[in-house]
Amino acid sequence: MWRSIFARFHQHVDQRMRLRPIHFVPHRWRLLPWARTRNCALLPLSLSRTINSQSSESDDTNAEPESDSTQKPILPVGEHDVAIIKDDVTVENDTLLLDSEKALQARNKSIQYKLRDKTRQFADFVWVTVKGGRGGDGCVAFFREKFIPKGPPSGGNGGRGGDVIFVTSANHTSLHSIPRTIRASDGESGKGHHKHGHAGKDIIVPVPLGTVIREVDPPTKTKRNDDEGEHHPEDEQTMLEKKRAALWVHYPRYEEANPLGSYFFEAEKMVEREQRYHRYLREKGADRKLFLDLSTPAEQHIVTKGGMGGKGNPHFLTSENRSPKFATRGQEGQVRYLTLELKTIADAGLVGLPNAGKSTFLTAVSNAHPKIAPYPFTTLNPFIGTIDYRDRFQLTVADIPGLIRGAHKNIGLGHSFLRHVERSKVFVYVIDLAGERPWDDWNILQEELEKYLPGLTKRPSLIVANKADITDVAKSNLPLFEESVKASTNYEDTIVVPVSAKYRKNILKVTTLLRQMVEKSC
Ligand SMILES: Nc1nc2c(ncn2[C@@H]2O[C@H](COP(=O)(O)OP(=O)(O)OP(=O)(O)O)[C@@H](O)[C@H]2O)c(=O)[nH]1
Ligand SMILES: [Mg+2]
């Protein structure tokens, strides 16, 4: 009997879950992931024989089984192992059935694995560190020519560091290509003969339309255990030296003599005053964190500015000091820690359960070609299609992965993908009319949308009752479904259009209604 059950289960797994037949993977270590996703336990064959005999005994006597494992069907898998099927499999008329929702949860793991895949070509949320370029150093030089052995100071200023600029681009639909650290190039140092350094090149980062940029707090540094925080009196001198080394460029062999002179002291005071002023300006706006919602094409914003270039030695020329032998170094560029979130902008958003036919519908109405397959979670990334009308009017439609009950608890793909339809003017609910209870699907969608963002169900919407070509079921379901829609609070006036996306029936009615709704909501 178990052999026949095994054969049927095998067939079922093959058909529904698209797994390789298990007897091709006889080793225990290869079976483990399989068992984990199927919610099975692996046991050595010897133990299984004992359990089998126990269970057969208990079957004979009709007595209550003693141990927990004896209650469950046992399948031989491979040469040395057997699988005990746990709670999500029920045996009915000698047939093993997987509970659909539990099967989806089991599939969840493999989907999460797919989503974590580093080669995946889609990301809608990233953390980035953005740094402006460092300014170039000023130069200490003096004009020299034949018969002019001691000319005036002629060191050029350093160039400023490059900025980081974010620009919206219609050619980009994902954030996956954005580097985690973006750094503009540094400015060039100044040279003799009053040659100023070149400014660093700005970095232009193209981001998709609908990107929301938020500044976040810098990551906290972990405390070191050494006696770093302790105060040493001799440290002050070292710190001052370090500070000076980071700020000043000296003429060769004047590194020690310069700090002792009064001109240097005055110059240092002047630079400190300037720095204090810049720090004040920075801190004034520091509590205002950067927030940008890039929703118009070719919109550009400077996100971090490059540091200022250092001043050459002519900058410190005074009536008293005719040959300043010092210049300043360039400043560090601005640093910002940002999160980038993509909230796709489309006129209409398709919302539905997995396998309802959203991608088929998008293919039928627009120029997009998302993957279509008869298993749940075929679509893992949002897809945007454009509907072209005869009078050149265009309308964009977003297809997102399917939602299931408990998506707000991150079951299935969660409902983070709803951010891609959150900005849609109109919602198109795609319901599988040939399903067992389409009104239940409808309730799940409403529930999940409300849990994602309260008030979302109040948006103008249209219901596409798909798979109407499966007439025997669809015909009986349609009136009941329409009744349940009319009974729900926010949808009394919502139109239900029976459609066959696969065979492109009644599509024109949907596109016409969609256009009317989008134009009305503008
Ligand atoms: N008979 C019939 N089958 C359809 C129709 N529309 C879609 N299907 C089938 O339903 C299955 C699922 O279609 P998809 O378009 O991939 O469904 P989906 O909602 O995008 O699914 P996910 O991306 O997994 O959320 C496919 O096998 C389609 O061929 C229809 O109008 N009639
Ligand atoms: Mg799809």
Coordinates of C-alpha atoms and ligand atoms in Angstrom, one line a residue:
M1 CA 0.0 0.0 0.0
W2 CA 2.8 2.4 0.9
R3 CA 4.4 1.8 -2.4
S4 CA 1.3 3.0 -4.2
I5 CA 1.1 6.0 -1.9
F6 CA 4.7 6.7 -2.6
A7 CA 4.2 6.5 -6.3
R8 CA 1.2 8.9 -6.2
F9 CA 2.9 11.3 -3.9
H10 CA 5.9 11.2 -6.3
Q11 CA 3.7 12.0 -9.2
H12 CA 2.0 14.8 -7.3
V13 CA 5.2 16.4 -6.3
D14 CA 6.5 16.1 -9.8
Q15 CA 3.4 17.8 -11.3
R16 CA 2.7 20.4 -8.7
M17 CA 6.0 21.3 -7.2
R18 CA 8.3 20.6 -10.2
L19 CA 10.9 18.8 -8.2
R20 CA 13.2 16.1 -9.5
P21 CA 12.1 12.6 -8.6
I22 CA 13.5 11.8 -5.2
H23 CA 15.1 8.4 -6.0
F24 CA 17.6 10.3 -8.1
V25 CA 19.0 11.8 -4.9
P26 CA 19.7 8.8 -2.7
H27 CA 22.2 10.4 -0.3
R28 CA 21.0 11.6 3.1
W29 CA 22.7 15.0 2.8
R30 CA 21.1 15.7 -0.6
L31 CA 17.7 14.7 0.7
L32 CA 17.9 17.0 3.7
P33 CA 16.9 20.3 2.0
W34 CA 14.1 18.4 0.2
A35 CA 12.8 17.1 3.4
R36 CA 13.1 20.5 5.1
T37 CA 11.0 22.2 2.5
R38 CA 8.4 19.4 2.4
N39 CA 8.3 19.3 6.2
C40 CA 9.5 15.7 6.4
A41 CA 11.8 14.0 8.8
L42 CA 14.5 11.6 7.6
L43 CA 15.0 8.4 9.5
P44 CA 17.4 5.5 9.0
L45 CA 15.8 2.5 7.2
S46 CA 16.3 0.2 10.2
L47 CA 14.3 2.6 12.5
S48 CA 11.6 2.9 9.8
R49 CA 11.2 -0.8 9.8
T50 CA 10.6 -0.8 13.5
I51 CA 8.1 2.0 13.2
N52 CA 6.4 0.4 10.2
S53 CA 6.0 -2.9 12.1
Q54 CA 4.7 -0.9 15.1
S55 CA 2.2 1.0 12.9
S56 CA 1.1 -2.2 11.2
E57 CA 0.6 -3.8 14.5
S58 CA -1.4 -0.9 15.7
D59 CA -3.4 -1.0 12.5
D60 CA -4.2 -4.6 13.1
T61 CA -5.3 -4.1 16.7
N62 CA -7.1 -0.8 16.0
A63 CA -5.3 0.5 19.1
E64 CA -4.2 4.1 19.6
P65 CA -0.5 4.5 18.4
E66 CA 1.9 5.1 21.3
S67 CA 4.5 7.3 19.7
D68 CA 3.9 10.5 17.7
S69 CA 5.9 9.2 14.7
T70 CA 3.7 6.1 14.3
Q71 CA 0.7 8.4 13.5
K72 CA 2.4 9.6 10.3
P73 CA 2.9 7.9 6.9
I74 CA 6.4 6.7 6.3
L75 CA 7.9 6.7 2.8
P76 CA 11.1 4.9 1.8
V77 CA 13.4 7.5 0.0
G78 CA 16.7 6.4 -1.3
E79 CA 18.5 3.3 -0.1
H80 CA 19.1 4.1 3.5
D81 CA 16.5 6.7 4.5
V82 CA 12.8 7.1 4.8
A83 CA 10.8 10.2 5.1
I84 CA 8.0 10.7 7.6
I85 CA 5.6 13.1 6.3
K86 CA 4.5 15.6 8.9
D87 CA 1.3 17.6 9.4
D88 CA 1.0 19.4 6.1
V89 CA 0.3 16.2 4.2
T90 CA -3.0 14.5 4.6
V91 CA -3.9 11.0 3.4
E92 CA -7.3 10.8 1.7
N93 CA -8.4 7.7 -0.1
D94 CA -4.8 6.5 -0.3
T95 CA -3.8 9.8 -1.9
L96 CA -1.3 12.2 -0.4
L97 CA -2.5 15.8 -0.5
L98 CA -0.5 18.9 0.3
D99 CA -2.4 21.6 2.0
S100 CA -2.2 24.5 -0.4
E101 CA -1.5 27.3 2.0
K102 CA 1.2 25.2 3.8
A103 CA 2.6 24.3 0.5
L104 CA 2.9 28.0 -0.3
Q105 CA 4.6 28.6 3.0
A106 CA 7.0 25.8 2.2
R107 CA 7.7 27.3 -1.2
N108 CA 8.3 30.6 0.6
K109 CA 11.7 29.5 1.6
S110 CA 12.8 28.8 -1.9
I111 CA 11.3 32.2 -3.0
Q112 CA 13.2 34.0 -0.2
Y113 CA 16.3 32.2 -1.4
K114 CA 15.7 33.4 -5.0
L115 CA 15.1 36.9 -3.7
R116 CA 18.4 36.9 -1.9
D117 CA 20.3 35.7 -5.0
K118 CA 23.1 38.2 -5.6
T119 CA 22.8 37.8 -9.3
R120 CA 19.2 38.9 -9.2
Q121 CA 18.6 41.9 -11.5
F122 CA 16.2 43.7 -9.3
A123 CA 16.3 45.7 -6.1
D124 CA 13.7 48.3 -4.8
F125 CA 15.4 49.2 -1.5
V126 CA 19.1 49.9 -1.0
W127 CA 21.4 51.6 1.6
V128 CA 24.1 53.7 0.1
T129 CA 27.0 55.8 1.5
V130 CA 27.6 58.9 -0.6
K131 CA 30.8 60.9 -0.4
G132 CA 31.7 64.1 -2.1
G133 CA 35.3 64.2 -3.5
R134 CA 38.1 65.7 -1.4
G135 CA 39.5 69.1 -2.4
G136 CA 43.0 69.3 -3.8
D137 CA 45.8 70.7 -1.7
G138 CA 47.1 74.2 -2.2
C139 CA 50.7 74.6 -3.4
V140 CA 53.7 76.4 -1.8
A141 CA 55.8 77.8 -4.6
F142 CA 57.7 81.0 -5.5
F143 CA 58.2 82.6 -8.9
R144 CA 61.7 81.9 -10.2
E145 CA 63.2 83.2 -13.4
K146 CA 66.6 84.3 -14.8
F147 CA 67.7 87.3 -12.8
I148 CA 64.8 86.9 -10.4
P149 CA 66.2 84.6 -7.7
K150 CA 63.5 85.5 -5.1
G151 CA 60.2 86.0 -6.8
P152 CA 56.7 86.4 -5.2
P153 CA 54.7 83.4 -4.0
S154 CA 53.1 81.6 -6.9
G155 CA 51.4 78.4 -5.6
G156 CA 48.1 77.6 -7.2
N157 CA 44.9 76.7 -5.2
G158 CA 43.7 73.1 -5.1
G159 CA 40.6 72.2 -7.2
R160 CA 37.3 71.5 -5.4
G161 CA 36.1 67.9 -5.0
G162 CA 33.4 66.5 -7.2
D163 CA 29.7 66.4 -6.2
V164 CA 27.4 63.4 -6.3
I165 CA 24.3 64.2 -8.3
F166 CA 21.2 61.9 -8.5
V167 CA 19.3 62.2 -11.8
T168 CA 16.0 60.4 -12.7
S169 CA 16.2 58.2 -15.7
A170 CA 13.4 56.6 -17.7
N171 CA 15.8 53.8 -18.8
H172 CA 16.3 52.5 -15.3
T173 CA 13.7 50.4 -13.5
S174 CA 15.7 49.0 -10.6
L175 CA 18.1 50.1 -8.0
H176 CA 20.3 46.9 -8.2
S177 CA 23.0 48.6 -10.2
I178 CA 23.5 51.4 -7.7
P179 CA 26.8 50.9 -5.9
R180 CA 26.7 50.7 -2.1
T181 CA 29.4 53.4 -1.8
I182 CA 29.4 56.3 -4.2
R183 CA 32.4 58.6 -4.2
A184 CA 33.0 61.5 -6.4
S185 CA 36.6 62.1 -7.6
D186 CA 39.0 64.3 -5.7
G187 CA 40.2 67.8 -6.8
E188 CA 43.6 68.2 -8.3
S189 CA 46.3 69.9 -6.2
G190 CA 47.6 73.3 -7.2
K191 CA 50.9 73.8 -8.9
G192 CA 53.5 76.5 -9.3
H193 CA 53.2 79.4 -11.7
H194 CA 49.7 80.1 -10.2
K195 CA 48.3 77.0 -11.7
H196 CA 45.1 76.0 -9.9
G197 CA 44.2 72.3 -9.7
H198 CA 41.3 70.9 -11.8
A199 CA 38.0 70.3 -9.9
G200 CA 37.2 66.7 -9.3
K201 CA 34.6 65.2 -11.7
D202 CA 31.0 65.1 -10.5
I203 CA 29.4 61.7 -10.4
I204 CA 26.0 61.5 -12.0
V205 CA 23.9 58.6 -10.6
P206 CA 20.9 57.7 -12.7
V207 CA 18.0 56.4 -10.6
P208 CA 14.6 55.1 -11.7
L209 CA 11.6 57.5 -11.7
G210 CA 9.8 57.2 -8.4
T211 CA 12.9 56.9 -6.2
V212 CA 12.5 58.2 -2.7
I213 CA 15.8 59.2 -1.1
R214 CA 16.0 59.5 2.7
E215 CA 19.0 60.4 4.8
V216 CA 19.6 58.2 7.8
D217 CA 21.9 58.4 10.8
P218 CA 25.5 57.3 10.3
P219 CA 26.2 53.7 11.5
T220 CA 27.3 53.7 15.2
K221 CA 31.0 52.7 15.7
T222 CA 31.7 49.8 17.9
K223 CA 33.6 50.7 21.1
R224 CA 37.2 49.6 21.3
N225 CA 38.4 48.0 24.5
D226 CA 41.8 49.7 24.7
D227 CA 42.4 52.8 26.8
E228 CA 41.5 55.1 23.9
G229 CA 39.2 57.3 25.9
E230 CA 41.7 58.0 28.7
H231 CA 43.3 61.5 28.9
H232 CA 47.0 61.7 28.5
P233 CA 48.6 65.2 28.9
E234 CA 51.3 64.5 26.3
D235 CA 48.5 63.5 23.9
E236 CA 47.5 67.1 23.4
Q237 CA 50.8 68.0 21.7
T238 CA 50.5 65.0 19.4
M239 CA 46.9 65.8 18.6
L240 CA 47.8 69.4 17.7
E241 CA 50.6 68.1 15.5
K242 CA 48.3 65.7 13.8
K243 CA 45.7 68.5 13.3
R244 CA 48.3 70.7 11.8
A245 CA 49.6 68.0 9.5
A246 CA 46.0 67.4 8.2
L247 CA 45.5 71.1 7.5
W248 CA 48.8 72.6 6.3
V249 CA 51.3 72.1 3.5
H250 CA 54.8 73.4 4.3
Y251 CA 57.6 74.5 2.0
P252 CA 60.3 71.8 2.0
R253 CA 62.4 71.9 5.2
Y254 CA 60.1 74.4 6.9
E255 CA 57.9 71.8 8.5
E256 CA 59.4 72.5 12.0
A257 CA 60.2 76.2 11.6
N258 CA 56.8 77.3 10.3
P259 CA 54.7 76.5 13.4
L260 CA 57.0 78.6 15.5
G261 CA 56.5 81.8 13.5
S262 CA 54.0 84.5 14.3
Y263 CA 52.7 84.7 10.7
F264 CA 51.8 81.0 10.8
F265 CA 50.0 81.5 14.1
E266 CA 47.9 84.4 12.6
A267 CA 47.2 82.4 9.4
E268 CA 46.1 79.4 11.6
K269 CA 43.7 81.7 13.5
M270 CA 42.2 83.0 10.2
V271 CA 41.7 79.5 8.8
E272 CA 40.2 78.3 12.1
R273 CA 37.7 81.2 11.9
E274 CA 36.7 80.2 8.4
Q275 CA 36.3 76.6 9.4
R276 CA 34.2 77.5 12.4
Y277 CA 31.9 79.5 10.1
H278 CA 31.6 76.6 7.6
R279 CA 30.9 74.2 10.5
Y280 CA 28.2 76.6 11.8
L281 CA 26.6 76.6 8.4
R282 CA 26.7 72.8 8.2
E283 CA 25.3 72.3 11.7
K284 CA 22.6 74.8 11.1
G285 CA 21.1 72.5 8.5
A286 CA 22.2 69.3 10.1
D287 CA 18.9 68.6 11.9
R288 CA 17.1 68.8 8.5
K289 CA 17.7 65.4 7.0
L290 CA 17.7 65.1 3.3
F291 CA 14.4 63.9 1.8
L292 CA 13.9 63.7 -2.0
D293 CA 11.0 62.3 -3.9
L294 CA 12.2 62.0 -7.5
S295 CA 9.0 61.7 -9.4
T296 CA 9.6 63.9 -12.6
P297 CA 11.7 62.9 -15.5
A298 CA 15.3 64.2 -15.7
E299 CA 15.0 65.7 -12.2
Q300 CA 18.5 66.2 -10.7
H301 CA 19.7 67.0 -7.2
I302 CA 23.2 67.5 -5.7
V303 CA 23.2 65.0 -2.8
T304 CA 26.7 65.5 -1.5
K305 CA 29.1 68.4 -2.2
G306 CA 32.8 68.0 -2.7
G307 CA 35.2 69.5 -0.3
M308 CA 36.8 72.9 -1.0
G309 CA 40.3 73.0 -2.5
G310 CA 43.2 74.2 -0.3
K311 CA 44.6 77.7 -0.7
G312 CA 48.0 78.3 -2.3
N313 CA 50.7 80.3 -0.5
P314 CA 49.8 83.7 -2.3
H315 CA 46.6 83.5 -0.2
F316 CA 48.6 84.2 3.0
L317 CA 50.6 87.0 1.5
T318 CA 50.4 90.1 3.8
S319 CA 52.2 93.5 3.9
E320 CA 54.4 92.0 6.6
N321 CA 54.8 88.4 5.5
R322 CA 56.1 88.7 1.9
S323 CA 57.1 85.0 1.5
P324 CA 54.5 82.7 3.2
K325 CA 56.0 79.2 3.2
F326 CA 52.8 77.4 3.9
A327 CA 49.5 76.6 2.1
T328 CA 46.4 74.7 3.2
R329 CA 45.2 71.2 2.3
G330 CA 41.9 70.5 0.6
Q331 CA 38.8 69.7 2.7
E332 CA 37.1 66.4 2.9
G333 CA 33.8 66.0 0.9
Q334 CA 30.4 65.8 2.5
V335 CA 29.3 62.3 3.6
R336 CA 25.7 61.2 3.7
Y337 CA 24.1 57.8 4.6
L338 CA 21.0 57.3 2.5
T339 CA 18.3 54.8 1.8
L340 CA 16.9 54.6 -1.7
E341 CA 13.4 53.2 -2.1
L342 CA 11.8 52.6 -5.4
K343 CA 8.1 53.3 -5.6
T344 CA 7.3 52.7 -9.2
I345 CA 5.0 55.3 -10.7
A346 CA 2.2 53.8 -12.9
D347 CA -1.3 54.9 -13.8
A348 CA -2.9 51.6 -12.9
G349 CA -1.7 48.8 -10.6
L350 CA -2.6 45.1 -11.0
V351 CA -3.3 43.4 -7.7
G352 CA -4.3 39.8 -7.3
L353 CA -3.5 36.4 -5.8
P354 CA -0.8 34.3 -7.3
N355 CA -1.8 32.6 -10.5
A356 CA -4.9 34.8 -11.0
G357 CA -3.6 35.8 -14.4
K358 CA -2.1 39.3 -13.8
S359 CA 0.9 38.8 -16.1
T360 CA -1.4 37.3 -18.8
F361 CA -3.6 40.3 -18.5
L362 CA -0.7 42.7 -18.7
T363 CA 0.6 40.9 -21.8
A364 CA -2.9 41.1 -23.4
V365 CA -3.3 44.8 -22.9
S366 CA 0.2 46.2 -23.2
N367 CA 3.6 45.8 -24.9
A368 CA 5.1 44.1 -21.8
H369 CA 6.1 40.4 -21.9
P370 CA 6.3 39.2 -18.3
K371 CA 6.8 35.5 -17.6
I372 CA 3.6 33.5 -17.5
A373 CA 3.4 30.0 -15.9
P374 CA 0.9 27.8 -14.2
Y375 CA 2.5 28.0 -10.8
P376 CA 2.4 30.6 -8.0
F377 CA 5.0 33.4 -7.7
T378 CA 6.1 33.3 -11.3
T379 CA 6.5 37.1 -11.1
L380 CA 9.1 38.0 -8.6
N381 CA 9.8 41.6 -9.8
P382 CA 7.3 44.3 -10.7
F383 CA 6.7 44.8 -14.4
I384 CA 5.6 48.0 -16.1
G385 CA 3.6 47.8 -19.4
T386 CA 2.3 50.7 -21.5
I387 CA -1.1 50.5 -23.1
D388 CA -1.1 52.4 -26.5
Y389 CA -4.4 53.8 -27.6
R390 CA -5.2 54.7 -31.2
D391 CA -5.1 58.4 -30.5
R392 CA -1.6 58.0 -29.1
F393 CA -2.8 58.3 -25.5
Q394 CA -0.6 56.1 -23.3
L395 CA -1.3 54.6 -19.9
T396 CA 1.2 52.6 -17.8
V397 CA 0.2 49.5 -15.9
A398 CA 2.2 47.9 -13.1
D399 CA 2.2 44.1 -12.5
I400 CA 3.4 42.9 -9.1
P401 CA 4.0 39.5 -7.5
G402 CA 0.9 37.9 -6.1
L403 CA -0.4 38.5 -2.6
I404 CA -1.7 35.7 -0.3
R405 CA -3.4 35.7 3.1
G406 CA -0.9 36.8 5.7
A407 CA 1.3 38.7 3.2
H408 CA 1.6 41.4 5.8
K409 CA 3.4 38.8 8.0
N410 CA 5.8 38.3 5.1
I411 CA 4.1 35.1 4.0
G412 CA 4.6 34.5 0.3
L413 CA 6.6 37.4 -0.9
G414 CA 5.2 39.6 1.8
H415 CA 3.5 42.7 0.6
S416 CA 6.5 45.0 0.2
F417 CA 5.8 44.9 -3.5
L418 CA 2.7 46.9 -2.9
R419 CA 4.9 49.9 -2.8
H420 CA 5.0 49.6 -6.6
V421 CA 1.3 50.1 -7.0
E422 CA 0.9 52.4 -3.9
R423 CA 1.2 55.5 -6.2
S424 CA -1.2 54.2 -8.9
K425 CA -4.2 56.3 -9.6
V426 CA -6.4 53.3 -10.3
F427 CA -6.3 49.7 -9.0
V428 CA -7.2 46.8 -11.2
Y429 CA -8.0 43.7 -9.1
V430 CA -7.4 40.5 -11.0
I431 CA -9.6 37.7 -9.7
D432 CA -9.6 34.1 -10.8
L433 CA -13.2 33.6 -11.6
A434 CA -12.7 29.9 -12.2
G435 CA -11.3 29.4 -8.7
E436 CA -13.2 27.6 -6.0
R437 CA -14.3 30.7 -4.1
P438 CA -13.4 34.0 -5.9
W439 CA -15.2 36.0 -3.2
D440 CA -12.7 34.7 -0.6
D441 CA -9.8 35.8 -2.9
W442 CA -11.5 39.2 -3.1
N443 CA -11.7 39.5 0.7
I444 CA -8.1 38.5 1.1
L445 CA -7.0 41.2 -1.3
Q446 CA -9.1 43.9 0.5
E447 CA -7.7 42.8 3.9
E448 CA -4.1 42.8 2.8
L449 CA -4.3 46.2 1.1
E450 CA -5.9 47.7 4.2
K451 CA -3.2 46.2 6.4
Y452 CA -0.5 47.6 4.1
L453 CA -1.8 51.1 4.0
P454 CA -5.1 52.0 5.6
G455 CA -7.4 53.7 3.1
L456 CA -5.8 52.1 0.1
T457 CA -9.1 50.3 -0.7
K458 CA -10.8 53.6 -1.2
R459 CA -8.9 54.3 -4.5
P460 CA -10.9 54.1 -7.8
S461 CA -10.8 50.5 -8.9
L462 CA -11.9 48.0 -11.5
I463 CA -12.3 44.3 -11.1
V464 CA -11.1 42.0 -13.8
A465 CA -12.9 38.6 -13.3
N466 CA -10.3 36.6 -15.3
K467 CA -10.5 33.1 -16.7
A468 CA -14.1 33.6 -17.8
D469 CA -13.4 31.2 -20.6
I470 CA -13.6 28.3 -18.2
T471 CA -17.3 28.6 -18.6
D472 CA -18.7 25.8 -16.4
V473 CA -17.3 27.2 -13.2
A474 CA -17.1 30.9 -14.2
K475 CA -20.8 31.1 -15.1
S476 CA -21.9 30.0 -11.7
N477 CA -19.4 32.0 -9.8
L478 CA -19.9 35.4 -11.6
P479 CA -23.3 36.3 -10.1
L480 CA -22.2 35.3 -6.6
F481 CA -19.0 37.2 -6.9
E482 CA -20.8 40.3 -8.2
E483 CA -23.1 40.2 -5.2
S484 CA -20.2 39.9 -2.8
V485 CA -18.5 42.9 -4.4
K486 CA -21.7 45.0 -4.1
A487 CA -22.0 44.0 -0.5
S488 CA -18.5 45.3 0.4
T489 CA -18.4 48.8 1.7
N490 CA -15.9 50.7 -0.6
Y491 CA -16.9 48.9 -3.8
E492 CA -20.6 49.3 -4.3
D493 CA -20.1 51.1 -7.6
T494 CA -17.0 49.1 -8.8
I495 CA -17.5 47.5 -12.1
V496 CA -16.8 43.8 -12.5
V497 CA -15.7 42.9 -16.0
P498 CA -15.6 39.2 -17.0
V499 CA -12.5 38.7 -19.1
S500 CA -10.4 36.0 -20.7
A501 CA -6.9 37.4 -20.6
K502 CA -5.5 34.2 -22.2
Y503 CA -7.8 34.4 -25.2
R504 CA -8.0 38.2 -25.2
K505 CA -11.7 38.4 -24.8
N506 CA -13.4 41.6 -23.5
I507 CA -10.1 43.3 -23.2
L508 CA -11.2 46.4 -25.1
K509 CA -13.9 47.1 -22.5
V510 CA -11.3 47.0 -19.7
T511 CA -8.8 49.3 -21.5
T512 CA -11.6 51.8 -22.3
L513 CA -12.9 51.8 -18.7
L514 CA -9.3 52.2 -17.4
R515 CA -8.7 55.2 -19.6
Q516 CA -11.9 56.9 -18.4
M517 CA -10.9 56.3 -14.8
V518 CA -7.4 57.5 -15.1
E519 CA -8.5 60.6 -17.0
K520 CA -11.1 61.3 -14.3
S521 CA -8.6 60.9 -11.5
C522 CA -6.0 63.3 -13.1
Ligands
LIG1 N1 -8.0 29.5 -19.1 C1 -7.4 30.6 -18.8 N2 -6.2 30.6 -18.2 C2 -5.5 31.7 -17.9 C3 -6.1 33.0 -18.1 N3 -5.3 33.9 -17.7 C4 -4.2 33.3 -17.2 N4 -4.4 32.0 -17.3 C5 -3.4 31.0 -16.9 O1 -3.2 31.1 -15.5 C6 -1.8 30.8 -15.2 C7 -1.2 31.8 -14.4 O2 -1.1 33.0 -15.2 P1 -0.1 34.2 -14.8 O3 -0.4 35.3 -15.7 O4 1.3 33.8 -14.7 O5 -0.6 34.5 -13.3 P2 -0.1 35.6 -12.3 O6 -1.2 36.2 -11.6 O7 0.8 36.6 -13.0 O8 0.8 34.7 -11.3 P3 2.0 35.2 -10.4 O9 2.9 35.9 -11.2 O10 2.5 33.9 -9.9 O11 1.4 35.9 -9.3 C8 -1.1 30.6 -16.6 O12 -1.0 29.2 -16.8 C9 -2.1 31.2 -17.6 O13 -2.0 30.6 -18.8 C10 -7.4 33.0 -18.8 O14 -8.0 34.0 -19.0 N5 -8.0 31.8 -19.0
MG2 MG 2.8 37.0 -12.8

